Coordinates of C-alpha atoms in Angstrom, one line a residue:
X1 CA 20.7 -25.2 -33.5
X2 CA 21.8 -23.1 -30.7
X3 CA 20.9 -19.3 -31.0
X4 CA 23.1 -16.6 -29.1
X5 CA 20.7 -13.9 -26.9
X6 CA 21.0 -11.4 -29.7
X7 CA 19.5 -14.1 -32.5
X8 CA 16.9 -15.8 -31.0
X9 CA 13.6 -15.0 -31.7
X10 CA 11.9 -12.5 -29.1
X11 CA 9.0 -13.9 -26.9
X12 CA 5.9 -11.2 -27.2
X13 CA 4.4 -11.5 -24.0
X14 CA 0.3 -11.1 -24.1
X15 CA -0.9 -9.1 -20.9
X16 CA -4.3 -9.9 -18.8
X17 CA -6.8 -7.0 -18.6
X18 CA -5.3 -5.4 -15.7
X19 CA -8.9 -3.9 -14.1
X20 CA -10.4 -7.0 -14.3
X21 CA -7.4 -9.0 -13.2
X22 CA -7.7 -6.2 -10.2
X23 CA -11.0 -7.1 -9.6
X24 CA -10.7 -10.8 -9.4
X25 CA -7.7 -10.5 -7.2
X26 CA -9.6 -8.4 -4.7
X27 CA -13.0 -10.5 -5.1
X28 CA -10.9 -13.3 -3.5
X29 CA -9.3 -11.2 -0.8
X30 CA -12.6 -9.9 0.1
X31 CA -13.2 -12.5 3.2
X32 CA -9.7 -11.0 5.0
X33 CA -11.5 -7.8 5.2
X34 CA -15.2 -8.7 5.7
X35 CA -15.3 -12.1 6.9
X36 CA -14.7 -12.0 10.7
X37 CA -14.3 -15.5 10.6
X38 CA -11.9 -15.6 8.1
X39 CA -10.1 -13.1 9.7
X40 CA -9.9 -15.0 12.7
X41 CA -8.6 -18.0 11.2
X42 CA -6.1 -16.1 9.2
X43 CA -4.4 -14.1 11.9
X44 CA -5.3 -16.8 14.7
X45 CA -4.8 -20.4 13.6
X46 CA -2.7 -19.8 11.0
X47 CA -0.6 -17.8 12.9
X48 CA -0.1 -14.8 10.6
X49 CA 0.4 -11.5 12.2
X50 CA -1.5 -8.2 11.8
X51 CA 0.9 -4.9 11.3
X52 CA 0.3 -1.7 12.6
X53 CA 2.3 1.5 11.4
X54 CA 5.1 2.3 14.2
X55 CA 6.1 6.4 13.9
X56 CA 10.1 6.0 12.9
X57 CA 11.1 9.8 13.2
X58 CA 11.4 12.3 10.5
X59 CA 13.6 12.2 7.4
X60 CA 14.4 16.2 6.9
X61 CA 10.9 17.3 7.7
X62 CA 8.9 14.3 6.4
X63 CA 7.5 11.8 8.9
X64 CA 8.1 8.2 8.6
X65 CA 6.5 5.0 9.7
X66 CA 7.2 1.4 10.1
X67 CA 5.3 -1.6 8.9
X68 CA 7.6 -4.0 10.1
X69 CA 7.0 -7.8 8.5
X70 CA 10.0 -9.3 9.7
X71 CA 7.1 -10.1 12.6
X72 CA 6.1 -13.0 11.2
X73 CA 7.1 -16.3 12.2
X74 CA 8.7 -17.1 8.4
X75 CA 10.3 -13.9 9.1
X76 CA 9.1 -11.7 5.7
X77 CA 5.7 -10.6 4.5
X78 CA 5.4 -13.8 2.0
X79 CA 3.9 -15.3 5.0
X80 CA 0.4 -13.7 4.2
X81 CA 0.2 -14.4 0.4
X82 CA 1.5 -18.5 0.5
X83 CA -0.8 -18.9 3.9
X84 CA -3.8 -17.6 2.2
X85 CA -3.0 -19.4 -1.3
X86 CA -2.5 -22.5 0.5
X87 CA -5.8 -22.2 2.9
X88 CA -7.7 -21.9 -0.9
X89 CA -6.2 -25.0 -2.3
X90 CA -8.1 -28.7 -1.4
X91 CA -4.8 -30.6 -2.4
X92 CA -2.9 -32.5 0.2
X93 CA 0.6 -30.9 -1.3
X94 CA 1.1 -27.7 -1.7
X95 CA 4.6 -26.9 -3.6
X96 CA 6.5 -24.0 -5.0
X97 CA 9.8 -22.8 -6.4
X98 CA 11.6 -20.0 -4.4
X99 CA 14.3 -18.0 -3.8
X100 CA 14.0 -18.6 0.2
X101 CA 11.4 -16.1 1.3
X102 CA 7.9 -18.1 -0.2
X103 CA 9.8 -21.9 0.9
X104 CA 10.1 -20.5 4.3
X105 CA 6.5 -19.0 4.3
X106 CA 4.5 -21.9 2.4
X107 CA 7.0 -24.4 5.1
X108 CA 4.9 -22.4 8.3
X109 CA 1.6 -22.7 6.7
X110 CA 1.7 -26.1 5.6
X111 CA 2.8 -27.2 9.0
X112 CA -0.5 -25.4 10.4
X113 CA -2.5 -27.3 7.5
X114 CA -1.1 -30.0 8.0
X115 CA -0.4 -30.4 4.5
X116 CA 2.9 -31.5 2.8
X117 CA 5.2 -29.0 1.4
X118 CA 8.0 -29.3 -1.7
X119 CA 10.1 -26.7 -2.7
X120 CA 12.4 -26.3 -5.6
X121 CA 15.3 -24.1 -4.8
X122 CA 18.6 -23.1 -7.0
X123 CA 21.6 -24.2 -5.5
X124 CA 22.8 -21.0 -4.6
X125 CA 20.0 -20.7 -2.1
X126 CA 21.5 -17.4 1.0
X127 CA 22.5 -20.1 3.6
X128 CA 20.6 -18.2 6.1
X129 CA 17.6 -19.2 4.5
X130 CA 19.0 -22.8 3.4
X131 CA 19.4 -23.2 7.2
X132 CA 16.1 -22.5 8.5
X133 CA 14.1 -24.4 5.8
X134 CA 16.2 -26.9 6.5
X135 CA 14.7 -27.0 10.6
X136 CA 11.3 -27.6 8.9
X137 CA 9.3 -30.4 7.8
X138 CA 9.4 -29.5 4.2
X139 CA 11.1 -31.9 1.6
X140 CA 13.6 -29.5 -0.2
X141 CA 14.8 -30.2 -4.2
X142 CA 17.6 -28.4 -5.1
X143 CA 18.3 -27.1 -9.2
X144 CA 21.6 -25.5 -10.7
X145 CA 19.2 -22.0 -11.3
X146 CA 16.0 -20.7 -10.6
X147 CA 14.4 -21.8 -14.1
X148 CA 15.5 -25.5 -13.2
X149 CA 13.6 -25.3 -10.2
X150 CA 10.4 -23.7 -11.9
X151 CA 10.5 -26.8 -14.6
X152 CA 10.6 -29.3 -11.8
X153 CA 7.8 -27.8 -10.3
X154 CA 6.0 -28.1 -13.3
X155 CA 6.5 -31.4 -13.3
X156 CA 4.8 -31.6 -10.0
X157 CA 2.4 -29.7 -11.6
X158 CA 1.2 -32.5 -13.1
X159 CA 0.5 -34.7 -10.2
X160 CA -2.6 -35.6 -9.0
X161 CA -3.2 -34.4 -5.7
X162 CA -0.6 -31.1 -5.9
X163 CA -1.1 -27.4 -5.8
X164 CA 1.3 -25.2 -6.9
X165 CA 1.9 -22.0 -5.2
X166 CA 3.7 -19.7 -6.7
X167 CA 5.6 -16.6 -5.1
X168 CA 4.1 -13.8 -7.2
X169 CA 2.0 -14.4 -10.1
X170 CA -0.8 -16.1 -9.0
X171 CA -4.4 -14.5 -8.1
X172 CA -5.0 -16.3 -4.4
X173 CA -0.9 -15.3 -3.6
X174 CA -1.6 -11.7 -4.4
X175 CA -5.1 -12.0 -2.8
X176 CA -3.9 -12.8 0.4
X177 CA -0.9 -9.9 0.0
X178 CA -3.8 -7.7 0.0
X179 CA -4.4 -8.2 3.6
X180 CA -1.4 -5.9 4.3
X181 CA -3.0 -3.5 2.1
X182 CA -6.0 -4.0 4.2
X183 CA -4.3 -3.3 7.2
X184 CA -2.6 -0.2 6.0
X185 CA -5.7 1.6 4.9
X186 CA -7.2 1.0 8.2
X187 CA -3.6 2.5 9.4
X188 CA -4.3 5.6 7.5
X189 CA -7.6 6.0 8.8
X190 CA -6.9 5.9 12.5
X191 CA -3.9 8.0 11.8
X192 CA -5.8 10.5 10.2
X193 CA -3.8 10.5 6.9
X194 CA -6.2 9.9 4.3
X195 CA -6.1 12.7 2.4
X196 CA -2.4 13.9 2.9
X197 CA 0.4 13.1 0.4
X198 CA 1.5 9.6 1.5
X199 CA 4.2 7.7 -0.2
X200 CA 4.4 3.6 0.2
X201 CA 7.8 2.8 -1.4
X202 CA 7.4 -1.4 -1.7
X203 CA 10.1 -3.2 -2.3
X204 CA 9.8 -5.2 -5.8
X205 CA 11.0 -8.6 -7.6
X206 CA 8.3 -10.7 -9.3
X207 CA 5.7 -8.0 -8.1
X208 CA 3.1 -10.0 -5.9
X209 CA 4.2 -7.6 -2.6
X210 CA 3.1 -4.5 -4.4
X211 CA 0.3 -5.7 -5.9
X212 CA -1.2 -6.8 -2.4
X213 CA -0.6 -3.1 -1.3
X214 CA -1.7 -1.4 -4.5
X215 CA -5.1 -3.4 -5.4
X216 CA -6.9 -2.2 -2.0
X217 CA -5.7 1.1 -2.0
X218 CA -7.1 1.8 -4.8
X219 CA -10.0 -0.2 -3.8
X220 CA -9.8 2.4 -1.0
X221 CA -9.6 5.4 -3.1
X222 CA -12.4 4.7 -5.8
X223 CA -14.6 4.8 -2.3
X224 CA -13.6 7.9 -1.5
X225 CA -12.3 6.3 1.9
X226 CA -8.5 7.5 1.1
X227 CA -7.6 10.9 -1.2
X228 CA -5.8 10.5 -4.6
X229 CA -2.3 11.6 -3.1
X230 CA -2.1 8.4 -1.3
X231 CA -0.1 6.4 -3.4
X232 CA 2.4 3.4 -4.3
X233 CA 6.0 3.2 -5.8
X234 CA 8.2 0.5 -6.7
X235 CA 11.5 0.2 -5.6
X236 CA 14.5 -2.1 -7.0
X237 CA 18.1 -2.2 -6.5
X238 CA 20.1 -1.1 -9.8
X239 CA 20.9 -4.6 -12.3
X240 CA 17.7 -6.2 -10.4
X241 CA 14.9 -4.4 -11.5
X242 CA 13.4 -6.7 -14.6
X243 CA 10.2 -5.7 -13.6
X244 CA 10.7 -2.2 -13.5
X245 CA 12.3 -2.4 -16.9
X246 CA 9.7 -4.5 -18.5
X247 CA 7.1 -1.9 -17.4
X248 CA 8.7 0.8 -19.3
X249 CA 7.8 -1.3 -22.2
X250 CA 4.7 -1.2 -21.5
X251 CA 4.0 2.0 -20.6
X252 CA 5.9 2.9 -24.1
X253 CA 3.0 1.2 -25.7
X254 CA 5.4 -1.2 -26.8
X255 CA 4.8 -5.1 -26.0
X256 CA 7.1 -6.3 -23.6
X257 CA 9.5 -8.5 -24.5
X258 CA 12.1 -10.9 -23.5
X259 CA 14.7 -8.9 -24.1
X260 CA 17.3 -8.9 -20.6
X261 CA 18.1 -12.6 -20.0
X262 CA 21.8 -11.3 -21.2
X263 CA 22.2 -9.3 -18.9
X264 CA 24.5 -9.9 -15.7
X265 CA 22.0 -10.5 -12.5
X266 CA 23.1 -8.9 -9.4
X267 CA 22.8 -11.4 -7.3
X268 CA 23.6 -10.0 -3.5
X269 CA 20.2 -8.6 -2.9
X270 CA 19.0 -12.4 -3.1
X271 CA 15.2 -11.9 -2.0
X272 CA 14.7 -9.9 -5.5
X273 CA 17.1 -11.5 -8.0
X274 CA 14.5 -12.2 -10.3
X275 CA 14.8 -12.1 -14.3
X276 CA 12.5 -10.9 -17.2
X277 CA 12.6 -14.7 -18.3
X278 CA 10.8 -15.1 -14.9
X279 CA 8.2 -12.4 -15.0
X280 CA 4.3 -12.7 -14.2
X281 CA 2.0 -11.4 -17.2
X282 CA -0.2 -11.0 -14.3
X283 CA 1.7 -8.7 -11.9
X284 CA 3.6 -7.2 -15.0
X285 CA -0.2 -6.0 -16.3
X286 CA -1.0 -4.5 -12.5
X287 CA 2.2 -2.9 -12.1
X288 CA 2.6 -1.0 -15.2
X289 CA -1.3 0.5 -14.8
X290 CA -0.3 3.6 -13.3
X291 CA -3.8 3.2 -11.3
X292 CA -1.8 1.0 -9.1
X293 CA 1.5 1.8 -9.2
X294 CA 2.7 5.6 -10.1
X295 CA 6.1 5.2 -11.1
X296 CA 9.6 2.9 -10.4
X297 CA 12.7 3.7 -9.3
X298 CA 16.5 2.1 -8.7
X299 CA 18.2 2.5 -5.6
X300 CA 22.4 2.2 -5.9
X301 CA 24.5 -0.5 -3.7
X302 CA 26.0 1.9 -1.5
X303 CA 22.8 4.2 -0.9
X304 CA 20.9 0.4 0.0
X305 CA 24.0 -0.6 2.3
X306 CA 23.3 2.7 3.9
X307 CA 20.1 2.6 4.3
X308 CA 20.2 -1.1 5.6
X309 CA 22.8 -0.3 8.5
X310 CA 20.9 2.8 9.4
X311 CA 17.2 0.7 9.7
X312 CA 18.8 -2.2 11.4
X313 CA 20.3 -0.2 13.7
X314 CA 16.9 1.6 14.0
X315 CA 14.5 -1.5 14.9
X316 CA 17.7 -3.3 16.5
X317 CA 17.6 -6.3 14.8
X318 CA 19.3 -7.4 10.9
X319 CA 17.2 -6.9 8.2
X320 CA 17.8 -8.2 4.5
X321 CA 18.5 -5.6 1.7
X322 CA 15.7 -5.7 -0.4
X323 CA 13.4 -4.3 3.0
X324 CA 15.7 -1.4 3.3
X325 CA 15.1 -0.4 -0.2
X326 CA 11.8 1.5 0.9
X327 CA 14.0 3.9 3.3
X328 CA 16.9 4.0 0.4
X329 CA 14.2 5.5 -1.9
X330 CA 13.0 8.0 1.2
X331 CA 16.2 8.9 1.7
X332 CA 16.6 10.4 -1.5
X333 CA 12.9 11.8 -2.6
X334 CA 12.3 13.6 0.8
X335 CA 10.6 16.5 0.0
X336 CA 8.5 18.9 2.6
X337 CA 4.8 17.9 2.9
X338 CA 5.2 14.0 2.3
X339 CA 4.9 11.2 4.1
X340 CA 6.2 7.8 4.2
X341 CA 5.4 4.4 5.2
X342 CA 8.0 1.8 4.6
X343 CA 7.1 -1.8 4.5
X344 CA 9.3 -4.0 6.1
X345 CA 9.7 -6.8 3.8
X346 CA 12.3 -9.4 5.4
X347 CA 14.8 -10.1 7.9
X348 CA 16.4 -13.4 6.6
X349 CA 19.9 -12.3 6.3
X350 CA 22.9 -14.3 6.1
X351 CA 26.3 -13.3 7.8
X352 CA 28.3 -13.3 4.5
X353 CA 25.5 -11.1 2.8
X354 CA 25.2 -8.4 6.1
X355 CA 29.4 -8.2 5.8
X356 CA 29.1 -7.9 2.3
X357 CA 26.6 -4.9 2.4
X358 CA 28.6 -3.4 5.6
X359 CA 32.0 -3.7 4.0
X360 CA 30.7 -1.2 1.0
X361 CA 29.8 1.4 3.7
X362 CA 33.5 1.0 5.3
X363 CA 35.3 1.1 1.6
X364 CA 33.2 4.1 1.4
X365 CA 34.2 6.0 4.4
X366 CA 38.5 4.8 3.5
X367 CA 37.9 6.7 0.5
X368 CA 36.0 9.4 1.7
X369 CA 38.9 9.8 4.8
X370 CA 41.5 9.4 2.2
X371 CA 40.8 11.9 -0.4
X372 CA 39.5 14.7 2.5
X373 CA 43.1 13.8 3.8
X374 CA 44.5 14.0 0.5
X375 CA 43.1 17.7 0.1
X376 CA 44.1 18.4 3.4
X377 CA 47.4 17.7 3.1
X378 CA 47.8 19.6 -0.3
X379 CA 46.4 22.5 1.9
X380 CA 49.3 22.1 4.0
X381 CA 52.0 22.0 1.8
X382 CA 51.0 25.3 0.7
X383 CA 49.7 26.9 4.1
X384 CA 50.7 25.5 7.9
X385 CA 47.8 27.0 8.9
X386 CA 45.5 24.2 6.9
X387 CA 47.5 21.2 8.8
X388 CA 44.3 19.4 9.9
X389 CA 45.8 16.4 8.9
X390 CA 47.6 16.4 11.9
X391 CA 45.0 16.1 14.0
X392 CA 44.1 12.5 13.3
X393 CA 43.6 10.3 16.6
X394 CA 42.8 6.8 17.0
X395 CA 39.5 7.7 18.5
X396 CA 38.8 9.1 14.8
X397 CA 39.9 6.4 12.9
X398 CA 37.6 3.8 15.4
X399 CA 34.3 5.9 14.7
X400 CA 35.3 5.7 10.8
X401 CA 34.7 2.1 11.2
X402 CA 38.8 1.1 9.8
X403 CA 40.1 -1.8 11.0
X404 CA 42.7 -2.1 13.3
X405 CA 45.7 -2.8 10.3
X406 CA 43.8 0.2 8.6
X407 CA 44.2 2.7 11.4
X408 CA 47.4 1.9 11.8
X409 CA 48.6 2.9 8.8
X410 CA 46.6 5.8 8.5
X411 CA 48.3 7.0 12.5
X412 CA 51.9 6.1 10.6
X413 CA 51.5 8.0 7.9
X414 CA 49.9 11.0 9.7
X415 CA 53.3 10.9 12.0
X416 CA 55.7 10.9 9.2
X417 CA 53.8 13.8 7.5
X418 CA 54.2 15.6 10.7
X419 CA 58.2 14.7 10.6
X420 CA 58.7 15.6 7.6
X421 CA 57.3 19.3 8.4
X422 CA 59.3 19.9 11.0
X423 CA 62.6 19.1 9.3
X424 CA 61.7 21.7 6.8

C-alpha cells in the first residue's frame, strides 16, 4: 500500500559518537600533515593543489581572504577528499554517485591511479559538468534522481573488486578534506591570526567540506596552536539547507528524523541540492556538535546572485553559487573586529545557471529603478522642483544593466512625462 509523506512511518536516524568519529576521521588524515611522503605524493603525483589564503579587501572594516579551490584541476575542492579516499582503497574500481562536483574529482584521480571510475548521476546532471565528465575516461550511468543513482551504486557495491566513494559521508572522503583544514591552520599561523576572531563561513550540502575544515581546527585549538574565537559556520542557500535543518533536531535534543522529503528542492544551486532522505549520520553527528561547527545559517537567492557576480568579478573568472555563499553570509554578519576567510568551493558553472543567477540581479535593479521612479514622479506631480525623473539618460539606463528593449521604454516614457508637464 502506498503511504502519502504525511502517513508514513518516520525513519529515526541513530547518530555515531561524534568525538570519536572526530578522532578516527583525523587518525586517518594524520599522514597529509605529518607524513612528508604522503604529502608529496598527494600534492605531487596526484596532482592536487595546496591553497594559500589570498587578502580580498575589506568588507566595512573586516578583512577578508581567499582560499580559492576552483584551482584544482576537477575545478572544486572535492578533488582533495575523492583523491585521498581513492589512494586508501586496494580495488581496481573506484565508483560513486554525484551531483557533478565528486564525478569530476574521483574522474582526475582515477586517471592518476590508473584505476577505473563509474559514476551514477541523475539525469538532470548542470550540463557544464555533464560536459566535462564526459572529456574523461570515466564510464557514466545516468538515473531519473539522485536516489536512483545511490541504489545503482549499491548495486556496485556488491561487486567484487569495487570501492565505493562516496561524496560526503564516508571517514577517508572527510579525512582527506581535512587537508584543507591543514592548510588553513598553517595559513593562520604565518598570518599571525591565531588568536583573533576569525570566521570560516563553508559552504554546506551533505557536509564532508566542513567537516574537513572543522575536525583540524579544532584539532588545532585543543593544542593551544589556534585561540577559541577561531571558528566555523555553515552556510546554505534558503529551500537547500537539509542539513542545517536536521541539525536543529539535534541540537533540540530531538532525534532527527526524516521529516523534509515533501518539501520542494531548489534545485538552481546544483552543487548543494541535497535532501534529508540523503543525509550522512556521520557528518550530521559532526556538524550538529557545536565543538565543530558554531551555528548555520541561510543565505536568500538574490543576496547569493549578488554575492556571486561581485566574487566572480573579483577573482575574474565564473564561479558556481554554492562558493559564493561564504561571501553572501560575510556580506551580511560583518561586524568590527572579525575576520573572514572564504573557501572557494567550485567554479563548474553552466551558462543557463550564471544567466539564471544574473538575471535575478537585473529584475532586481528594474524594480528598484521603477519604484524610485515611481516616487519620483509622485514628487513631481506635486512639486517641479522634485522632477528628477527627468534626468534619465541612456548612459543610466546601460549601467543599470536593462536591456536594450528595456531602456527604450523606460527613455519613452521619461519623454512623455516631460510632455505632458509642459502642456500643463
Amino acid at each position: 500500500m502506498n503511504t502519502s509523506p504525511e502517513t508514513a512511518p518516520l525513519t529515526i536516524v541513530s547518530l555515531p559518537n561524534s568525538e570519536r568519529a572526530a578522532q578516527t576521521i583525523l587518525r586517518l588524515a594524520d599522514p597529509l600533515k605529518t607524513d612528508e611522503a604522503c604529502q608529496a605524493r598527494f600534492y605531487g603525483e596526484l596532482g592536487v593543489v595546496p591553497t594559500v589564503l589570498q587578502p580580498g579587501g575589506e568588507i566595512g572594516d573586516c578583512p577578508i581572504y581567499y582560499k580559492d579551490e576552483t584551482v584544482q584541476d576537477s575545478g572544486s575542492y572535492k578533488r582533495r577528499g575523492a583523491t585521498y579516499a581513492a589512494t586508501l582503497s586496494g580495488d581496481d574500481v573506484i565508483a560513486a554517485y554525484s551531483t557533478g562536483n565528486h564525478g569530476l574529482a574521483l574522474a582526475y584521480a582515477g586517471a592518476r591511479l590508473d584505476k577505473e571510475v563509474r559514476i551514477a548521476l541523475p539525469e538532470d546532471v548542470s550540463l557544464a559538468k555533464r560536459i566535462r565528465l564526459e572529456q574523461t575516461d570515466a564510464k557514466l550511468f545516468y538515473f531519473d534522481d539522485f536516489t536512483e543513482a545511490q541504489q545503482a551504486v549499491a548495486e556496485w557495491e556488491t561487486e567484487s573488486g569495487v570501492a565505493v566513494i562516496k561524496p560526503f559521508g564516508q571517514h577517508t572522503v572527510i579525512a582527506g578534506q581535512c587537508s584543507a583544514g591543514y592548510e588553513l591552520v598553517d595559513n593562520l599561523v604565518r598570518l599571525g591570526l591565531t588568536h583573533e576572531e576569525v570566521v570560516v563561513p563553508v559552504p554546506v550540502a551533505g557536509g564532508g567540506y566542513i567537516s574537513g575544515f572543522a575536525l583540524p581546527l579544532w584539532e588545532a585549538r585543543r593544542r593551544g596552536v589556534i585561540g577559541p574565537h577561531v571558528r566555523v559556520v555553515g552556510v546554505q542557500p534558503e529551500h537547500t539547507d537539509a542539513l542545517g535543518r536536521a541539525v536543529q533536531h539535534v541540537r533540540a535534543n530531538r532525534q532527527p528524523q526524516r521529516l523534509f522529503e515533501g518539501d520542494e528542492l531548489d534545485k538552481d544551486c546544483d552543487a548543494l541540492a541535497i535532501t534529508e532522505e540523503n543525509l550522512s549520520a556521520l557528518t550530521l553527528a559532526i556538524a550538529a556538535d557545536r565543538r565543530f561547527v558554531s551555528s548555520f545559517h541561510t543565505v536568500g537567492k538574490l543576496a547569493l546572485a549578488k554575492a556571486r557576480r561581485n566574487l566572480s568579478d573579483q577573482l575574474g573568472k565564473e564561479v558556481e553559487p554554492a562558493a559564493a555563499l561564504p561571501l553572501a553570509y560575510a556580506m551580511a554578519h560583518a561586524r568590527a573586529g572579525t575576520t573572514f576567510v572564504l573557501p572557494i568551493s567550485g567554479s563548474n558553472i553552466s551558462v543557463e545557471t550564471r544567466k539564471l543567477y544574473d538575471g535575478l540581479i537585473v529584475a532586481d535593479n528594474v524594480a528598484q529603478f521603477q519604484a524610485r521612479s515611481a516616487a519620483q514622479f509622485k514628487r513631481s506631480e506635486r512639486d517641479p522642483r522634485h522632477a528628477g525623473f527627468d534626468t534619465i539618460s541612456l548612459d543610466r539606463t546601460s549601467r543599470l544593466g536593462f536591456s536594450p528593449v528595456t531602456r527604450r521604454h523606460v527613455l519613452s516614457t521619461a519623454e512623455r512625462r516631460k510632455e505632458v508637464r509642459k502642456s500643463r
